[in-house]
Tab-separated table of C-alpha atoms in Angstrom:
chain	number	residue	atom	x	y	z
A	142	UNK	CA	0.000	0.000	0.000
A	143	UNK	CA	1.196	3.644	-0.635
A	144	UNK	CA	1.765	5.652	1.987
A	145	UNK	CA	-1.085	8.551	2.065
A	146	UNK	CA	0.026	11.837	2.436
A	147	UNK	CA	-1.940	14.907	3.399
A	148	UNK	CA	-0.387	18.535	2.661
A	149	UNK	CA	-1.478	20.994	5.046
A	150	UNK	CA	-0.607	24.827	3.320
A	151	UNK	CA	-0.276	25.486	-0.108
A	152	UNK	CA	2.874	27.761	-0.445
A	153	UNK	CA	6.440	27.110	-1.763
A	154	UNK	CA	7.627	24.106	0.170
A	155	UNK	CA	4.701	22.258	-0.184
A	156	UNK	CA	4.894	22.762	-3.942
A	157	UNK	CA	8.360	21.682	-3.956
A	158	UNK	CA	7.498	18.673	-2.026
A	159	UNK	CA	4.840	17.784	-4.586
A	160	UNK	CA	7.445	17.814	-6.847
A	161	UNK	CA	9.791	15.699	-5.186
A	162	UNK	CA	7.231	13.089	-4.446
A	163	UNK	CA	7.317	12.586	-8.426
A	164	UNK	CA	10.640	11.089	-8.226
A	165	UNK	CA	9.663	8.196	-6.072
A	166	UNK	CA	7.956	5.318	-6.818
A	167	UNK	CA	3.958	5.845	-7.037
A	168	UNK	CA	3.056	2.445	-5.453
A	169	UNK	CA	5.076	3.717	-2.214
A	170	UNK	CA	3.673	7.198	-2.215
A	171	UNK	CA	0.580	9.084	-2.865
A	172	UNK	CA	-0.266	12.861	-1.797
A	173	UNK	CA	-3.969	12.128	-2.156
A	174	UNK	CA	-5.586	15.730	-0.323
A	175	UNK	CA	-4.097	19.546	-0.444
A	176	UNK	CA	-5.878	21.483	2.595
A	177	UNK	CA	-5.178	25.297	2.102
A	178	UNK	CA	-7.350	28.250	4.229
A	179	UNK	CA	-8.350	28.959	0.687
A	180	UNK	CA	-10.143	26.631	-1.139
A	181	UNK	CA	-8.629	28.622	-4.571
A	182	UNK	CA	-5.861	28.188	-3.704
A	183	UNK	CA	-6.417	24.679	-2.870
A	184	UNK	CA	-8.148	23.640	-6.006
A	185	UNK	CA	-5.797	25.482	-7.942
A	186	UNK	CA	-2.866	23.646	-5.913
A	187	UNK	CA	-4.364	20.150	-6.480
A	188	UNK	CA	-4.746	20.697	-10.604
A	189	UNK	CA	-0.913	21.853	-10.847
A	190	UNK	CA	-0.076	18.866	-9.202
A	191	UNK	CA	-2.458	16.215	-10.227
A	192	UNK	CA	-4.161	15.820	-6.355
A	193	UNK	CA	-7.326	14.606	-6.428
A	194	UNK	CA	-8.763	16.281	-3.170
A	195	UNK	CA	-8.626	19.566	-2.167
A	196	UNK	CA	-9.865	21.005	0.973
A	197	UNK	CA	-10.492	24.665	2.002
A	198	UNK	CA	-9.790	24.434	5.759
A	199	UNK	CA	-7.163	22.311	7.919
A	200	UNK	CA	-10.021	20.924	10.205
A	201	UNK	CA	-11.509	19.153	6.693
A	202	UNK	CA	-7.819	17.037	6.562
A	203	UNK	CA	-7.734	16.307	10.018
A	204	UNK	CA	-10.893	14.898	10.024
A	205	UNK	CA	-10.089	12.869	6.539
A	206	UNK	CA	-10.103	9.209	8.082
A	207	UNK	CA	-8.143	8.057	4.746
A	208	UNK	CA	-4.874	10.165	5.322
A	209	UNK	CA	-1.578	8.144	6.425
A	210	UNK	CA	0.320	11.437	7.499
A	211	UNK	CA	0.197	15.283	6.994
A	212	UNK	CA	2.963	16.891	5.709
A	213	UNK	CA	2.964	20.033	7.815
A	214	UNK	CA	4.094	23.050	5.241
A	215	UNK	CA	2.317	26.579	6.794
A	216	UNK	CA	4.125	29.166	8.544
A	217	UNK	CA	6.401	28.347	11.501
A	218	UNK	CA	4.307	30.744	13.526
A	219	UNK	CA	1.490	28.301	12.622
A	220	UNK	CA	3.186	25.425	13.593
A	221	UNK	CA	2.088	24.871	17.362
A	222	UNK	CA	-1.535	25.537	16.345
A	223	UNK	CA	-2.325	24.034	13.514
A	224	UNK	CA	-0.060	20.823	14.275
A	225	UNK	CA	-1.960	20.303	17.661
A	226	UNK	CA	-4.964	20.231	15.702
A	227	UNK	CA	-3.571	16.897	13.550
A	228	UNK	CA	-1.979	15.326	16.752
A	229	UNK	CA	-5.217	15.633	18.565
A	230	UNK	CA	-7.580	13.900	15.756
A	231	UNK	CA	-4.777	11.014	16.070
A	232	UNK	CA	-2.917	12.056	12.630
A	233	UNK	CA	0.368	11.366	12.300
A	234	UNK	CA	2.716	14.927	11.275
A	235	UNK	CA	5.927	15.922	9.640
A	236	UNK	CA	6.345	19.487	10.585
A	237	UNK	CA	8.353	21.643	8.568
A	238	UNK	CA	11.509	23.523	10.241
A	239	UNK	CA	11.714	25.372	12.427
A	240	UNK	CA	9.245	23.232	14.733
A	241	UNK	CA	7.672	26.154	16.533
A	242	UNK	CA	8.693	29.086	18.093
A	243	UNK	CA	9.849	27.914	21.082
A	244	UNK	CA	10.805	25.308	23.553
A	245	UNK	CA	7.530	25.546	25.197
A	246	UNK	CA	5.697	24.857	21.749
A	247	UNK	CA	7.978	22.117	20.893
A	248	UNK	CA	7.424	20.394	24.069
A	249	UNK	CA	3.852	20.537	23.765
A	250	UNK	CA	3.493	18.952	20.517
A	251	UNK	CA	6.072	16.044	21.410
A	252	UNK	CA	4.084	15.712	24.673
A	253	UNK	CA	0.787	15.902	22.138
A	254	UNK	CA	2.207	13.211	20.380
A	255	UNK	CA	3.116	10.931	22.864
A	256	UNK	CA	-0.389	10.855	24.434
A	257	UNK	CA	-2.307	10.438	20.826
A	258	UNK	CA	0.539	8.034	20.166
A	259	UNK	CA	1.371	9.193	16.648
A	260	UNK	CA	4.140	9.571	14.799
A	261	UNK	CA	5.899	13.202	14.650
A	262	UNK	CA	8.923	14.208	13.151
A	263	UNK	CA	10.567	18.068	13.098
A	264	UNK	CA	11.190	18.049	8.795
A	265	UNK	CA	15.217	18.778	8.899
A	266	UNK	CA	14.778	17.001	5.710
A	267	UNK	CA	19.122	17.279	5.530
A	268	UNK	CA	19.435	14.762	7.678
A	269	UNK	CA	17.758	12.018	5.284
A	270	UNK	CA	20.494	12.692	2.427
A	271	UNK	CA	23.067	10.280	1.565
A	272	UNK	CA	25.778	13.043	2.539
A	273	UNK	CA	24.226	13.098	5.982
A	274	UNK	CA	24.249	9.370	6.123
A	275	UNK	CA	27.840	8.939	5.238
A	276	UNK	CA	28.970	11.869	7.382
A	277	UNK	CA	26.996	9.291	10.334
A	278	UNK	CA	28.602	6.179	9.037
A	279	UNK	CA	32.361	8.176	8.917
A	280	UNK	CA	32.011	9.137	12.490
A	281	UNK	CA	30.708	5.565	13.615
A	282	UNK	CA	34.056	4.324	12.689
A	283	UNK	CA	36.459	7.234	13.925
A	284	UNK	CA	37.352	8.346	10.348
A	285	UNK	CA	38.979	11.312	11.487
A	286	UNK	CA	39.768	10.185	14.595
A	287	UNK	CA	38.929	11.949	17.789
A	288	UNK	CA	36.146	15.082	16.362
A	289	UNK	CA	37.666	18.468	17.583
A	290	UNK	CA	35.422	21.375	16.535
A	291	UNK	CA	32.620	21.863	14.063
A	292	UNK	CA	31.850	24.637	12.068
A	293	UNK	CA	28.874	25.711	10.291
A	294	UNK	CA	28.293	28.675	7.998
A	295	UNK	CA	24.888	29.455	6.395
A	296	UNK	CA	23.689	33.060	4.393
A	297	UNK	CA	21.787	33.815	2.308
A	298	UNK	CA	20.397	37.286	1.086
A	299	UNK	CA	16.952	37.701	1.845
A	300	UNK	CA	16.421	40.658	3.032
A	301	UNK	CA	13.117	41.267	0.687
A	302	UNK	CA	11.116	38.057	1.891
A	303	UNK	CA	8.472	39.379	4.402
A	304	UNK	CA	8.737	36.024	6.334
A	305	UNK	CA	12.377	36.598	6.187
A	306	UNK	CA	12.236	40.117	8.034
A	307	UNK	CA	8.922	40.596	10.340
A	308	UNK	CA	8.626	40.104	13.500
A	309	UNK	CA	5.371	38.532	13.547
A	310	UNK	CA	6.081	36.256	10.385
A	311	UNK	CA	8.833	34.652	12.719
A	312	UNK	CA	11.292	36.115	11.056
A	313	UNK	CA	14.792	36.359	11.780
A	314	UNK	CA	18.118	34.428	10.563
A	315	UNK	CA	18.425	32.146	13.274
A	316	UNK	CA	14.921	29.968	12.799
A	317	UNK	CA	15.302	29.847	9.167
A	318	UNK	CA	18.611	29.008	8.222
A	319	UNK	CA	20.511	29.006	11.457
A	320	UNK	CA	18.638	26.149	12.203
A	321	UNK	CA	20.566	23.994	9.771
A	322	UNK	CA	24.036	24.735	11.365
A	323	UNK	CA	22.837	24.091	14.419
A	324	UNK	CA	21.164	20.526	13.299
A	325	UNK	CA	24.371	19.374	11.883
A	326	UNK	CA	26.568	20.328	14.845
A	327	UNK	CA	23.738	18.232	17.236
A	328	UNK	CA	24.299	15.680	14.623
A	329	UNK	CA	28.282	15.558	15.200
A	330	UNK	CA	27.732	15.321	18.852
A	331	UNK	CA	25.073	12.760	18.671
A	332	UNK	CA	22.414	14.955	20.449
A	333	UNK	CA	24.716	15.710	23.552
A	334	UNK	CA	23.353	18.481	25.530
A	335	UNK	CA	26.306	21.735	25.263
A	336	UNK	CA	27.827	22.607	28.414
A	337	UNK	CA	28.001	26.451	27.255
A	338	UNK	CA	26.402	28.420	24.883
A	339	UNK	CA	28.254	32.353	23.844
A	340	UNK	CA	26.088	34.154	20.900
A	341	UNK	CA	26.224	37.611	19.854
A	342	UNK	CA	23.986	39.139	16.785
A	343	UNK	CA	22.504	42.280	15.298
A	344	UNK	CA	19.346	42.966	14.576
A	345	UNK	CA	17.112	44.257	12.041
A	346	UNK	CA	14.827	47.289	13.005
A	347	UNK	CA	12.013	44.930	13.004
A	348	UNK	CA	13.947	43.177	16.221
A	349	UNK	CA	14.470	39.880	14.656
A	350	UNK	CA	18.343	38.740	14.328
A	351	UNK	CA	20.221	39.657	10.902
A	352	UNK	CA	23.768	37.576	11.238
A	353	UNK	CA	24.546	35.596	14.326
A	354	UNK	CA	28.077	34.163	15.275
A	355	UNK	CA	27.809	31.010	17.752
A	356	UNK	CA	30.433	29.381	19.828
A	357	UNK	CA	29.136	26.523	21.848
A	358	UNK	CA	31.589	24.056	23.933
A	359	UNK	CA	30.764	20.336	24.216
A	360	UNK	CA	32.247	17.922	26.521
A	361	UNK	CA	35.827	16.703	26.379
A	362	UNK	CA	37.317	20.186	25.059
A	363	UNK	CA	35.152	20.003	22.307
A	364	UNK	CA	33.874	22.963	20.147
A	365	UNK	CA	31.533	24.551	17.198
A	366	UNK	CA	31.290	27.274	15.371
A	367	UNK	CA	28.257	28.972	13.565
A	368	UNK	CA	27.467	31.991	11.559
A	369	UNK	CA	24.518	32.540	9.958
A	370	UNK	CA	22.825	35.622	8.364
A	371	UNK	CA	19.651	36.821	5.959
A	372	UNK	CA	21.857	39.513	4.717
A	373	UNK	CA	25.125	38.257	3.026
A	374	UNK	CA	26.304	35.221	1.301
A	375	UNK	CA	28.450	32.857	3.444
A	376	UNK	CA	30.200	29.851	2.079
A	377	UNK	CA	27.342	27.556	3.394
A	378	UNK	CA	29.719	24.603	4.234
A	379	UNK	CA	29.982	22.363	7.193
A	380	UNK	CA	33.381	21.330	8.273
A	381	UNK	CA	34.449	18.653	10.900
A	382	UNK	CA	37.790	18.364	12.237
A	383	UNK	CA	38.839	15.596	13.989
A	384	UNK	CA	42.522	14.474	15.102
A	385	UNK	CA	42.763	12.266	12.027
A	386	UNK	CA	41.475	14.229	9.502
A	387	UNK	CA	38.552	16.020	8.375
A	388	UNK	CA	35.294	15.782	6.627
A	389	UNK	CA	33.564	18.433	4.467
A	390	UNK	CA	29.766	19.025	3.706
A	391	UNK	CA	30.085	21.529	0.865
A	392	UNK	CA	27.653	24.135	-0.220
A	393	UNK	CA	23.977	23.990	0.034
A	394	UNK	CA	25.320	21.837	3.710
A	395	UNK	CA	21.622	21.943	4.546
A	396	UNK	CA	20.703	19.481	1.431
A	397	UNK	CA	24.175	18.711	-0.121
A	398	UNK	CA	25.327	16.414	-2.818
A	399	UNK	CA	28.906	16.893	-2.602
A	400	UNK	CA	31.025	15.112	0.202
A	401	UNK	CA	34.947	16.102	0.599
A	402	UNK	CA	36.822	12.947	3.269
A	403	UNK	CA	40.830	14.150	3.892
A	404	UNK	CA	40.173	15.549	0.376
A	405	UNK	CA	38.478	13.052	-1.490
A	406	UNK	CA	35.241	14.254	-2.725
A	407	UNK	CA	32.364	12.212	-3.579
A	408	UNK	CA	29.271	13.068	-5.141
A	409	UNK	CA	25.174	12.030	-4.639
A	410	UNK	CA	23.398	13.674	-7.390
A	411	UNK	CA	20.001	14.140	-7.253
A	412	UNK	CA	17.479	13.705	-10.033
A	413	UNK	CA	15.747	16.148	-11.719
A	414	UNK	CA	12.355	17.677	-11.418
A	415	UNK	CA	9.387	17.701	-13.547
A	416	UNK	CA	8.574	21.521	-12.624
A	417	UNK	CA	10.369	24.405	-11.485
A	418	UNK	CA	10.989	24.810	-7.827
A	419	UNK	CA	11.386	27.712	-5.021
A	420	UNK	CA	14.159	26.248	-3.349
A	421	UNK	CA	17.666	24.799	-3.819
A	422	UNK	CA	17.351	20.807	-4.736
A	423	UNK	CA	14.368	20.329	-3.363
A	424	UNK	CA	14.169	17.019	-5.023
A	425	UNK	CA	16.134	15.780	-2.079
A	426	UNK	CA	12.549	16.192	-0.018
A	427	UNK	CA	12.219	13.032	-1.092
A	428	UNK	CA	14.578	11.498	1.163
A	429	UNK	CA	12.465	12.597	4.106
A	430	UNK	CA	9.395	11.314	2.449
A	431	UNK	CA	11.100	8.073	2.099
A	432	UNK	CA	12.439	7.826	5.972
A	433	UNK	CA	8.840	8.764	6.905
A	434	UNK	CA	7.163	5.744	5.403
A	435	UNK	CA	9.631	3.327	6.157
A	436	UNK	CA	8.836	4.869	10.058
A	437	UNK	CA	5.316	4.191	9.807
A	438	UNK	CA	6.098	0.737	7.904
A	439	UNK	CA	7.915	0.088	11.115
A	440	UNK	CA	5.578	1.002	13.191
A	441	UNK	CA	7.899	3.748	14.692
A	442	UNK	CA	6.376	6.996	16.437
A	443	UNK	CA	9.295	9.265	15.949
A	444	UNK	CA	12.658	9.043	12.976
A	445	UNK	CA	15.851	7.868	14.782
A	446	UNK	CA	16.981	10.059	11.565
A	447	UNK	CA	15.465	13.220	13.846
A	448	UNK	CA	14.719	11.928	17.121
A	449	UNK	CA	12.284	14.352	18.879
A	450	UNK	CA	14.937	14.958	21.598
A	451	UNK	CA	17.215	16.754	19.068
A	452	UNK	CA	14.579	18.924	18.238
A	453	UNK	CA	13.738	19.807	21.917
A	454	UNK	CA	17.621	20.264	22.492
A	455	UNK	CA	18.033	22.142	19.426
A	456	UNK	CA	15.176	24.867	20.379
A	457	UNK	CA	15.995	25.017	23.540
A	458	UNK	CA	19.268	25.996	22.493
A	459	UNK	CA	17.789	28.836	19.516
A	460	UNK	CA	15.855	29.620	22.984
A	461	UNK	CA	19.333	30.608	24.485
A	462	UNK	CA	20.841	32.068	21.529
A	463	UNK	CA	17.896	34.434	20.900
A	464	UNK	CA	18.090	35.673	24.636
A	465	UNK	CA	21.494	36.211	24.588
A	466	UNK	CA	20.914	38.000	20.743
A	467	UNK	CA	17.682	39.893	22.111
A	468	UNK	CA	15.177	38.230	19.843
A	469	UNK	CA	11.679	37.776	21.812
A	470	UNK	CA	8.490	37.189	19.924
A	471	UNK	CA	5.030	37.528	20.886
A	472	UNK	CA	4.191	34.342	21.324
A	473	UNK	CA	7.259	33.238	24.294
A	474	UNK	CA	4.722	35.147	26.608
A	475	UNK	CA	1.862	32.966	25.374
C-alpha cells in the first residue's frame, strides 16, 4: 500500500514537495488531499499537481479518516496551532523547520504526540540525504579520529522576503537558516546536551536577528562554530575536524550532494524535477518522504533520523541564543 500523504498549506515548500514526491515510486507514495485556508488556492494547488482532493480548511484534513500522514508546510508561527490540531484527531505529522517558536511549543506537541501516540517528526529534511548518512557512518568508525570542533556557515540574502524580516512572520536568521548549522553540529555530537552556549547578533529594526556568530563548547574540550545571516552570502559549508582528519559538507550543507573525506570528494546527485521549484534541490525532499514511510512501515512513532529529543535540544538551544541576541516574539509570553 502507498503511503497517504496529506499537505497541510499550499505555499512554496509544499509545492516543492509535490514535486519531489514525483521522483519516487507511485506504489510507495501518494499525496492524495491539499488542505489550504483557501479553497482557490487549494483547487488550484491540487490541478498543478495532479491531487485529487482539495480542501479549504485544515479541520476538513484532520478529520479525513483516509490520510496516512500530513505533511505540515504553513508558517512556523502556525506550527504549534495548527499541528496540535492533527496530533489531537490522532494524525500522524511531519512538521516543517523550524518546529515552533519555542521550547515551550515544541514540548507541547512532542508531549501531544506521545499521548495520541502518533508519529511526529521536526522536517530537517538534511538529515535524510546520503551526505548526511555517510557523514553518520564516517564518524561511527572514527574516520577522522577523535572530532575536535565543528563549524557551520549558512547566508543567504533575503532581506526582501516578508517572512524573512517581520517580526510577527517569525522572522529572523536564526529559525530559518541558522537552524541547519545548528542541526548538523547536534548531529556531530550525537544529540549531547552543550555545556556552554556564547552568541552575539545584530538585529534588524524589526527586532528579529540579521547575522549571528555562535560558539558553543561540548564535553571533552570540544567545540563549534556557527554563523549565519539573511543579509550576506556565506560559504554555506559544514566542516568537521577531527585528530585524524577532516570531513567536508560543501555548499547547500543543509541538502548537499557533494562530500569532501581528507580531500576526497564524492558526489550524490540528485534527479531532476518535472517543474520548477522555489528552493535549492528540493528534489532531495524526497529522502524525508522516504524515511517517513519506512517509520510508519515500522511502526515507529518518531525518525531515529530526527529523534524528537534533538529537536527539543536544538530549540531550547535557539531559545538561548535568541536571549542572549535579544530576539523575543510575541508568542514566548503565550
Amino acid at each position: 500500500m502507498a503511503t497517504r500523504w496529506g499537505l497541510c498549506g499550499a505555499g512554496k515548500i509544499s509545492h516543492d514537495f509535490s514535486v519531489a514526491m514525483k521522483t519516487l515510486p507511485p506504489g510507495d507514495h501518494q499525496i492524495a488531499v491539499i488542505a489550504s485556508r483557501s479553497i482557490d488556492r487549494a483547487k488550484d494547488f491540487a490541478r498543478k499537481h495532479g491531487i485529487p482532493k482539495a480542501y479549504g480548511s485544515y479541520e476538513e484534513l484532520a478529520n479525513d479518516p483516509e490520510i496516512d500522514i500530513v505533511y505540515l508546510g504553513v508558517l512556523h508561527t502556525e506550527h504549534w496551532r495548527v499541528g496540535m490540531l492533527f496530533l489531537k484527531a490522532g494524525k500522524n505529522v511531519l512538521c516543517e523547520k523550524p518546529f515552533a517558536m519555542n521550547s515551550r511549543e515544541v514540548k507541547d506537541l512532542v508531549a501531544t504526540a506521545k499521548k495520541n501516540n502518533v508519529f511526529l517528526m521536526e522536517a530537517i529534511w538534511s538529515r535524510c540525504f546520503p551526505v548526511y548518512a555517510e557523514v553518520r557512518r564516517l564518524l561511527a568508525e572514527e574516520a577522522v579520529g577523535d572530532v575536535k570542533l565543528v563549524k557551520g556557515y549558512f547566508g543567504s540574502p533575503q532581506l526582501d522576503i516578508p517572512r524573512s524580516v517581520q517580526k510577527e512572520l517569525g522572522g529572523g536568521a536564526l529559525l530559518d537558516i541558522g537552524v541547519y548549522c545548528l542541526q548538523f553540529v547536534l548531529m556531530v555530537f550525537n544529540g549531547e546536551r552543550p555545556e556552554s552556549i556564547q552568541a552575539t547578533g545584530v538585529l534588524l529594526d524589526s527586532g528579529v536577528d540579521e547575522s549571528v556568530a555562535v560558539t558553543i563548547k561540548f564535553s571533552r574540550k570540544r567545540m563549534a562554530l556557527c554563523a549565519f545571516s539573511i543579509a550576506a552570502r556565506l560559504p554555506n559549508d559544514a566542516v568537521i575536524a577531527g585528530t585524524k582528519g577532516s570531513i567536508k559538507v560543501l555548499d547547500p550543507m543543509h541538502c548537499p550532494t557533494k562530500l569532501v573525506v581528507n580531500d576526497k570528494e564524492t558526489e550524490y546527485p540528485l534527479p531532476e524535477p518535472c517543474l520548477p521549484l522555489n528552493f535549492t534541490n528540493s528534489t532531495g525532499l524526497r529522502y524525508e518522504a522516504a524515511e517517513v514511510r519506512q517509520c510508519l512501515l515500522k511502526g515507529l512513532k518518531e525518525s531515529p533520523r530526527m529523534p524528537l529529543a534533538d529537536s527539543v535540544l536544538l530549540t531550547e538551544i535557539m531559545d538561548e541564543i535568541r536571549k542572549q541576541v535579544g530576539v523575543v516574539f510575541s508568542l514566548d509570553s503565550q
